C-alpha cells in the first residue's frame, strides 16, 4: 500500500461467524498467493471464528477496495490519507486501528479550544496531554521510550510540556465527557464528592457561581443532567492544577449557564494564568470562551488530524466551510450552512390540541409549574425554551401523559411519540432490531433517506444499544421517536452530545420529517440555532429555577426570541462570512444597540 494509505478493520462490526470471509477470498493479492488479508488467530476467543487483519504493506490501497465492497458488515475501510501528512502518527492503537496525527498545544493563561467531529481523536489527544496515554508514534508493536518521543517534538512548543508529563511534573484536572455516567462511578452525596476536590479553597464561590448549593446534600444518583454537568465542572475547577482539560462543557446546560461557565473559564485563564483546553460543539460558546482554536478532522473511527492553532473566528469559519486555508485541505465536500432568515410568519392551521391552564406541584415547598392555556396546531414545529429547572420537561411529561396535573385536564386522546431528555438504555438489543420493533417502515427508501442517512445510523445498526456512545444513543433515540406513528412528536434536548455536523443533520431531518409527514413536533433544546432553524413558533418558560416555573402561551418567533433572550440579558449577531449566530460581548456597542432596538436575535 502507498505510504499515504491505511487499512482499518472495525472489530465491533467484523462478524466472521456470519460471513464466508468474502474479504479474504476476493482479495486480489490473496488470490495470487500473498498473505494480505489473514486471520488474527491468537486474538480470538476460544471457540470463536477468527476475525481478520490486513497487511498494509501488501494491500493495493483505495484503488482496489474490493474487500471494502465485499464485506457484508461494512467493517473495512481503506483510506488514502491527506498527502500533507508527512509525519508518522502521534499514536496508533494497533494494526488496522485508529491513528491520531497532531496534538493541541496548551497555552499558559489561555483557553485553547478543539473543534471537530465525534470520533476524530479529540479525547485521545486529551488523554496524551493528561499523561494517561504515552504516544507510541505509530509504533504500536514496539512502543518507543520517552527519549524518542521527546526527540520527535524537539524544538516545538510541545517539547517542554511533554518533558514535564514524562517527569510527572504536570498536575491535571479533567472533566469527563459523559457526565451521566458519574453515578455509576461514585456512590454518595454531592458534598462527599466535592469536598475532596477543593484544593484551591474556592468551592463555596464555585457553588454560588454555578448555582448548585441546593444539591450538596443530595445523592449523586438523584441529580439531573444539568446538575451533574455543573458538579463535574465544579470538581475539576476546584482543583489546583497546571492544566485543565474540559471535555464538552455545555450538554444539559441552559444558555445562561453556558455563558456563566464560559466567563468562569476565561477568568481562570486570563486573570489567574491557568491553562485550559476545551473540547466543545456549541459554536457560540466556543467562540465566547476560547482564545485560540485547533480544528480536528479525518474519518471518524479511522484516523484523526489536529491542526496547528488558528484564531477562533477563522478556525470555526474554516471548519464550517470545509476548507482549511493554511493546510490547503478540504475536509468536507460541502459547507455547513447556517440559514439566515427572518422569523417565519405564523400560519394558523387547524388546532391539533387546545390545552387549558395547567398546574403541577411536586409537594409543599417543592417545585411548581403554572402553564397558561394555549393551542398547538397541526403541522407545526413548536420550540420550547427556558432555563434549566423551570418546568419544560414537566410540561412535556404532562402532555405525554407521564405526569398527572394537579389542575387542568390533559386527557387529549393523542398518540404521542416522546424522546426524553435522559436516554436510559439497559437492554442488550441490536440497534436495527430495536428500531424495527417500532416501525414497519425499516428498510423502505423513505425511512433510509429521511431518517437513517441524515442521522448517520448505517454504521451502528448492528451494534448493541448498551455499547453506544452518548452521541450514538442520541441519534438512535431521535430515530426511534420519529419512527413511531403519532399525532404529536415530543423531543427533549435532541442536540446533547451531537457534534456540529450531526446537529445540523438532525435539525434538518426533524424539520424535513415535520414538513413531509405533516407532523406536529415539539422540541425542547438549549441550542439557540437549532431552535431557530426548526421552529414555527416559540413557547417561553420563565420563573425561579427549582422553585417555580411559568409557561406563557406560544407566540411568534420574533416575540418569543426577544422575550427569551431579554430574560437572560444576552444578544446575538450574525457572522458576516458564514451567517452563524454569535453571542455579543456584554456591554459592547452592538449589544447596547440591539437591546435598545428590542432585537435580541433577529437584528
Coordinates of C-alpha atoms in Angstrom, one line a residue, residues 80-476:
X80 CA -6.0 7.5 1.4
X81 CA -4.5 9.9 4.0
X82 CA -4.1 13.5 3.0
X83 CA -0.8 14.0 1.2
X84 CA 0.1 16.8 3.6
X85 CA 0.5 14.3 6.4
X86 CA 4.3 13.7 6.0
X87 CA 4.9 12.5 9.6
X88 CA 4.1 9.3 11.3
X89 CA 1.1 9.4 13.6
X90 CA 1.3 10.6 17.1
X91 CA -0.4 7.5 18.3
X92 CA -1.9 4.4 16.8
X93 CA -4.0 1.9 18.8
X94 CA -2.8 -1.2 16.8
X95 CA -2.7 -2.8 13.4
X96 CA -5.8 -1.7 11.3
X97 CA -6.8 0.6 14.2
X98 CA -7.4 4.3 14.8
X99 CA -4.5 6.7 14.2
X100 CA -4.1 10.2 15.5
X101 CA -1.9 12.9 13.8
X102 CA -1.1 16.1 15.6
X103 CA -1.6 17.4 19.1
X104 CA -3.1 20.6 20.5
X105 CA -0.7 22.9 22.3
X106 CA -1.8 24.0 25.8
X107 CA -1.0 27.7 26.4
X108 CA -0.5 29.2 29.8
X109 CA -3.0 31.9 30.6
X110 CA -5.3 31.0 27.7
X111 CA -8.3 28.8 26.9
X112 CA -7.5 26.6 23.9
X113 CA -10.4 25.1 22.0
X114 CA -10.7 22.0 20.0
X115 CA -13.4 21.7 17.3
X116 CA -14.2 18.6 15.3
X117 CA -16.5 15.7 14.7
X118 CA -17.0 12.9 17.2
X119 CA -14.6 10.1 16.7
X120 CA -11.8 12.2 15.3
X121 CA -9.3 11.8 18.1
X122 CA -10.0 14.7 20.4
X123 CA -10.3 12.6 23.5
X124 CA -7.2 10.6 22.6
X125 CA -5.3 13.9 22.4
X126 CA -6.6 14.9 25.8
X127 CA -5.5 11.6 27.3
X128 CA -2.0 12.0 25.9
X129 CA -1.7 15.6 27.2
X130 CA -3.1 14.5 30.6
X131 CA -0.4 11.8 30.9
X132 CA -2.9 9.0 30.8
X133 CA -1.6 7.6 27.5
X134 CA 2.0 7.7 26.2
X135 CA 2.2 8.4 22.5
X136 CA 3.6 5.5 20.6
X137 CA 4.4 7.5 17.4
X138 CA 2.6 4.8 15.4
X139 CA 5.0 2.0 16.7
X140 CA 2.3 0.0 18.4
X141 CA 4.2 -3.3 18.4
X142 CA 7.4 -1.8 20.0
X143 CA 6.4 1.5 21.6
X144 CA 9.3 4.0 21.9
X145 CA 10.7 5.3 25.1
X146 CA 10.3 8.9 26.3
X147 CA 13.7 9.9 24.8
X148 CA 12.5 9.0 21.3
X149 CA 9.1 10.7 21.9
X150 CA 10.8 13.9 23.1
X151 CA 13.2 13.9 20.2
X152 CA 10.2 13.8 17.8
X153 CA 9.0 17.1 19.4
X154 CA 12.4 18.7 19.8
X155 CA 12.2 22.4 19.0
X156 CA 8.4 22.6 19.2
X157 CA 6.2 24.2 21.9
X158 CA 5.2 20.7 23.0
X159 CA 8.7 19.6 24.0
X160 CA 8.8 21.3 27.4
X161 CA 5.2 20.2 28.1
X162 CA 5.8 16.6 27.3
X163 CA 9.0 16.6 29.3
X164 CA 7.0 17.7 32.3
X165 CA 4.4 15.0 31.6
X166 CA 7.2 12.4 31.5
X167 CA 8.7 13.6 34.8
X168 CA 5.3 13.7 36.5
X169 CA 5.6 17.4 37.0
X170 CA 2.3 18.3 35.3
X171 CA -0.8 18.3 37.5
X172 CA -4.0 17.8 35.6
X173 CA -7.7 18.3 36.4
X174 CA -10.1 16.7 33.9
X175 CA -13.9 16.9 33.4
X176 CA -15.2 13.8 31.7
X177 CA -17.3 14.0 28.5
X178 CA -20.3 11.9 29.6
X179 CA -21.4 13.3 33.0
X180 CA -24.4 11.0 33.1
X181 CA -22.0 8.1 33.9
X182 CA -20.8 9.7 37.1
X183 CA -23.5 8.0 39.3
X184 CA -22.1 4.6 38.0
X185 CA -18.7 5.5 39.3
X186 CA -19.5 7.3 42.6
X187 CA -21.9 6.4 45.3
X188 CA -22.6 9.1 47.8
X189 CA -23.7 12.7 48.2
X190 CA -22.6 15.7 46.2
X191 CA -20.8 17.1 49.3
X192 CA -18.9 13.8 49.6
X193 CA -17.7 14.1 46.1
X194 CA -16.8 17.8 46.0
X195 CA -15.3 18.1 49.5
X196 CA -12.2 16.1 48.3
X197 CA -11.7 18.4 45.3
X198 CA -11.4 21.8 47.0
X199 CA -7.6 22.2 46.6
X200 CA -7.8 25.9 45.9
X201 CA -10.3 26.9 48.6
X202 CA -12.8 28.2 46.1
X203 CA -15.6 25.6 46.4
X204 CA -18.1 27.9 48.0
X205 CA -17.6 30.5 45.3
X206 CA -17.9 27.9 42.5
X207 CA -21.1 26.5 44.1
X208 CA -22.6 30.0 44.1
X209 CA -21.5 30.9 40.6
X210 CA -22.8 27.6 39.2
X211 CA -25.9 27.7 41.4
X212 CA -25.7 24.2 42.8
X213 CA -25.6 24.9 46.6
X214 CA -29.0 23.3 46.8
X215 CA -27.8 19.8 45.7
X216 CA -24.9 19.5 48.2
X217 CA -26.9 17.2 50.5
X218 CA -28.4 15.2 47.6
X219 CA -27.2 11.8 46.4
X220 CA -25.3 11.9 43.1
X221 CA -27.6 9.4 41.6
X222 CA -30.6 11.7 42.2
X223 CA -29.2 14.7 40.2
X224 CA -30.4 15.9 36.8
X225 CA -28.1 16.0 33.8
X226 CA -27.7 19.8 34.2
X227 CA -26.8 19.4 37.9
X228 CA -24.3 16.6 37.1
X229 CA -22.6 18.8 34.5
X230 CA -22.2 21.6 36.9
X231 CA -21.0 19.3 39.7
X232 CA -18.4 17.8 37.3
X233 CA -17.2 21.3 36.3
X234 CA -17.0 22.3 40.0
X235 CA -15.0 19.2 40.8
X236 CA -12.5 19.9 38.0
X237 CA -12.2 23.7 38.5
X238 CA -11.8 23.4 42.3
X239 CA -8.6 21.5 41.9
X240 CA -5.2 23.2 41.9
X241 CA -3.8 22.0 38.6
X242 CA -1.3 23.2 35.9
X243 CA -3.7 22.3 33.1
X244 CA -7.5 21.8 33.0
X245 CA -9.0 19.5 30.3
X246 CA -12.7 20.0 29.9
X247 CA -14.5 17.6 27.5
X248 CA -17.8 19.1 26.4
X249 CA -18.9 21.8 28.9
X250 CA -22.4 22.5 27.6
X251 CA -24.6 19.3 27.4
X252 CA -27.7 19.7 29.6
X253 CA -26.9 23.3 30.5
X254 CA -29.2 26.2 29.5
X255 CA -27.7 29.1 27.6
X256 CA -27.3 31.3 30.7
X257 CA -25.4 28.5 32.5
X258 CA -23.3 28.0 29.4
X259 CA -22.3 31.7 29.3
X260 CA -21.6 31.6 33.1
X261 CA -19.2 28.7 32.6
X262 CA -17.5 30.4 29.6
X263 CA -16.9 33.5 31.6
X264 CA -15.6 31.5 34.6
X265 CA -13.0 29.7 32.4
X266 CA -11.9 32.9 30.8
X267 CA -11.4 34.4 34.3
X268 CA -9.3 31.4 35.4
X269 CA -7.1 31.6 32.3
X270 CA -6.7 35.4 31.9
X271 CA -6.7 36.5 35.5
X272 CA -5.1 33.5 37.2
X273 CA -2.7 32.4 34.4
X274 CA -4.1 28.9 34.2
X275 CA -4.1 26.8 31.1
X276 CA -7.4 25.4 29.8
X277 CA -8.2 23.0 27.0
X278 CA -11.8 22.8 26.0
X279 CA -13.5 20.4 23.6
X280 CA -16.9 21.8 22.6
X281 CA -19.5 21.6 19.9
X282 CA -21.6 24.7 20.8
X283 CA -20.1 27.2 18.4
X284 CA -21.5 30.2 20.1
X285 CA -19.9 29.2 23.4
X286 CA -16.7 28.0 21.9
X287 CA -16.5 31.4 20.2
X288 CA -17.0 33.1 23.5
X289 CA -14.7 31.1 25.7
X290 CA -11.6 30.2 23.5
X291 CA -8.5 32.4 22.9
X292 CA -7.2 30.1 20.1
X293 CA -8.5 27.0 18.3
X294 CA -7.4 23.7 16.9
X295 CA -9.5 22.0 14.2
X296 CA -9.8 18.2 14.3
X297 CA -10.8 16.4 11.1
X298 CA -10.4 13.0 9.5
X299 CA -12.5 9.8 9.2
X300 CA -14.3 9.1 12.5
X301 CA -13.1 5.8 13.9
X302 CA -10.3 5.5 11.3
X303 CA -7.9 8.4 11.7
X304 CA -7.9 12.0 13.0
X305 CA -5.8 15.1 12.4
X306 CA -5.4 18.0 14.8
X307 CA -4.2 21.2 13.1
X308 CA -1.8 23.8 14.4
X309 CA -3.5 26.7 16.3
X310 CA -5.8 29.1 14.5
X311 CA -7.7 32.3 15.6
X312 CA -11.1 31.3 16.9
X313 CA -13.2 33.1 14.3
X314 CA -11.1 31.8 11.4
X315 CA -10.9 28.3 12.8
X316 CA -14.7 28.0 13.2
X317 CA -15.4 29.6 9.8
X318 CA -12.9 27.3 8.0
X319 CA -14.3 24.3 9.7
X320 CA -17.9 25.2 8.6
X321 CA -16.7 25.9 5.1
X322 CA -15.0 22.6 5.0
X323 CA -11.7 24.0 3.8
X324 CA -8.6 24.7 5.9
X325 CA -6.6 27.6 4.5
X326 CA -3.2 27.1 6.0
X327 CA -3.3 23.4 5.4
X328 CA -4.7 23.7 1.9
X329 CA -7.0 20.9 2.9
X330 CA -10.7 20.2 2.0
X331 CA -12.1 18.3 5.0
X332 CA -15.7 18.1 3.8
X333 CA -17.2 18.2 0.3
X334 CA -19.9 20.7 1.2
X335 CA -20.0 23.6 3.6
X336 CA -22.2 23.6 6.7
X337 CA -24.5 26.4 6.0
X338 CA -26.4 28.5 8.6
X339 CA -29.6 29.6 7.1
X340 CA -30.0 33.3 7.9
X341 CA -33.7 34.1 7.7
X342 CA -36.3 36.4 9.2
X343 CA -38.6 34.6 11.6
X344 CA -41.2 32.5 9.9
X345 CA -44.6 34.1 9.5
X346 CA -47.1 32.4 11.9
X347 CA -49.6 30.5 9.8
X348 CA -52.6 29.3 11.8
X349 CA -53.7 25.8 10.8
X350 CA -56.3 23.6 12.3
X351 CA -55.8 23.1 16.1
X352 CA -54.3 19.7 17.0
X353 CA -54.9 20.3 20.7
X354 CA -56.1 23.1 22.9
X355 CA -54.8 22.7 26.4
X356 CA -56.2 24.5 29.4
X357 CA -54.4 26.3 32.2
X358 CA -52.4 23.7 34.0
X359 CA -50.7 23.4 37.3
X360 CA -48.3 20.8 38.7
X361 CA -46.7 20.9 42.1
X362 CA -44.3 18.3 43.5
X363 CA -45.4 19.0 47.1
X364 CA -45.4 21.7 49.7
X365 CA -42.2 23.8 49.4
X366 CA -41.2 21.9 46.3
X367 CA -41.2 22.9 42.6
X368 CA -44.4 24.0 41.0
X369 CA -45.3 24.9 37.4
X370 CA -48.1 27.0 36.0
X371 CA -48.9 26.8 32.3
X372 CA -51.1 29.3 30.5
X373 CA -53.6 27.6 28.3
X374 CA -52.9 27.6 24.6
X375 CA -53.2 25.9 21.2
X376 CA -50.8 23.6 19.4
X377 CA -51.6 23.5 15.7
X378 CA -51.4 20.7 13.2
X379 CA -48.2 20.5 11.1
X380 CA -46.2 23.0 13.1
X381 CA -42.9 22.8 15.0
X382 CA -43.2 24.4 18.4
X383 CA -39.9 25.3 20.0
X384 CA -39.8 25.3 23.9
X385 CA -37.1 27.4 25.6
X386 CA -36.2 28.5 29.1
X387 CA -33.7 27.9 31.9
X388 CA -33.0 24.5 33.4
X389 CA -35.2 23.6 36.4
X390 CA -38.1 25.8 35.1
X391 CA -40.5 23.0 34.1
X392 CA -40.0 22.4 30.4
X393 CA -39.6 18.6 30.8
X394 CA -42.5 18.6 33.3
X395 CA -44.7 20.2 30.7
X396 CA -43.6 17.6 28.1
X397 CA -44.4 14.8 30.6
X398 CA -47.8 16.3 31.2
X399 CA -48.6 16.3 27.5
X400 CA -47.2 12.8 27.1
X401 CA -49.4 11.5 30.0
X402 CA -46.4 10.6 32.1
X403 CA -47.5 13.0 34.8
X404 CA -50.9 14.0 36.0
X405 CA -51.6 17.7 36.6
X406 CA -53.0 19.0 39.9
X407 CA -55.2 21.4 37.9
X408 CA -56.4 21.1 34.3
X409 CA -57.3 18.2 32.1
X410 CA -54.7 16.7 29.7
X411 CA -56.7 13.7 28.5
X412 CA -56.2 14.5 24.8
X413 CA -56.6 11.1 23.3
X414 CA -53.5 11.7 21.2
X415 CA -50.8 9.3 20.2
X416 CA -47.6 10.9 21.4
X417 CA -44.0 9.8 20.5
X418 CA -41.7 11.0 23.2
X419 CA -37.9 11.2 23.3
X420 CA -36.9 12.0 26.9
X421 CA -34.1 14.3 27.9
X422 CA -32.0 11.5 29.5
X423 CA -31.7 8.3 27.5
X424 CA -31.5 5.2 29.6
X425 CA -30.7 2.0 27.7
X426 CA -30.3 -1.2 29.6
X427 CA -31.4 -3.8 27.1
X428 CA -28.7 -5.8 25.2
X429 CA -30.5 -5.4 21.8
X430 CA -29.1 -4.5 18.5
X431 CA -29.9 -1.1 17.0
X432 CA -31.6 -2.5 13.9
X433 CA -33.7 -5.0 15.9
X434 CA -34.7 -2.2 18.3
X435 CA -35.7 0.2 15.6
X436 CA -37.5 -2.4 13.5
X437 CA -39.7 -3.2 16.6
X438 CA -41.0 0.3 16.4
X439 CA -42.0 0.6 12.8
X440 CA -42.8 -1.4 9.7
X441 CA -41.0 1.1 7.5
X442 CA -37.5 -0.1 8.3
X443 CA -35.7 -0.7 5.0
X444 CA -38.0 1.5 2.9
X445 CA -36.4 4.1 0.8
X446 CA -38.2 6.9 2.7
X447 CA -37.0 5.7 6.1
X448 CA -33.5 5.2 4.8
X449 CA -33.3 8.6 3.0
X450 CA -35.1 10.8 5.5
X451 CA -34.2 9.3 8.9
X452 CA -31.3 6.7 8.7
X453 CA -29.0 8.6 6.4
X454 CA -29.3 12.1 7.9
X455 CA -28.8 10.6 11.4
X456 CA -25.8 8.5 10.2
X457 CA -27.2 5.3 11.6
X458 CA -25.8 2.9 9.0
X459 CA -22.5 2.1 10.8
X460 CA -24.1 1.5 14.1
X461 CA -27.1 -0.6 13.1
X462 CA -25.5 -3.9 14.1
X463 CA -24.1 -2.6 17.4
X464 CA -25.8 -3.3 20.8
X465 CA -27.6 -0.4 22.3
X466 CA -25.6 -0.8 25.5
X467 CA -22.3 -0.3 23.6
X468 CA -23.3 3.0 22.0
X469 CA -21.6 6.4 22.9
X470 CA -23.7 9.3 24.1
X471 CA -23.9 10.8 20.6
X472 CA -24.8 7.5 19.1
X473 CA -27.6 6.9 21.7
X474 CA -28.9 10.4 21.0
X475 CA -29.2 9.7 17.2
X476 CA -30.9 6.3 17.8

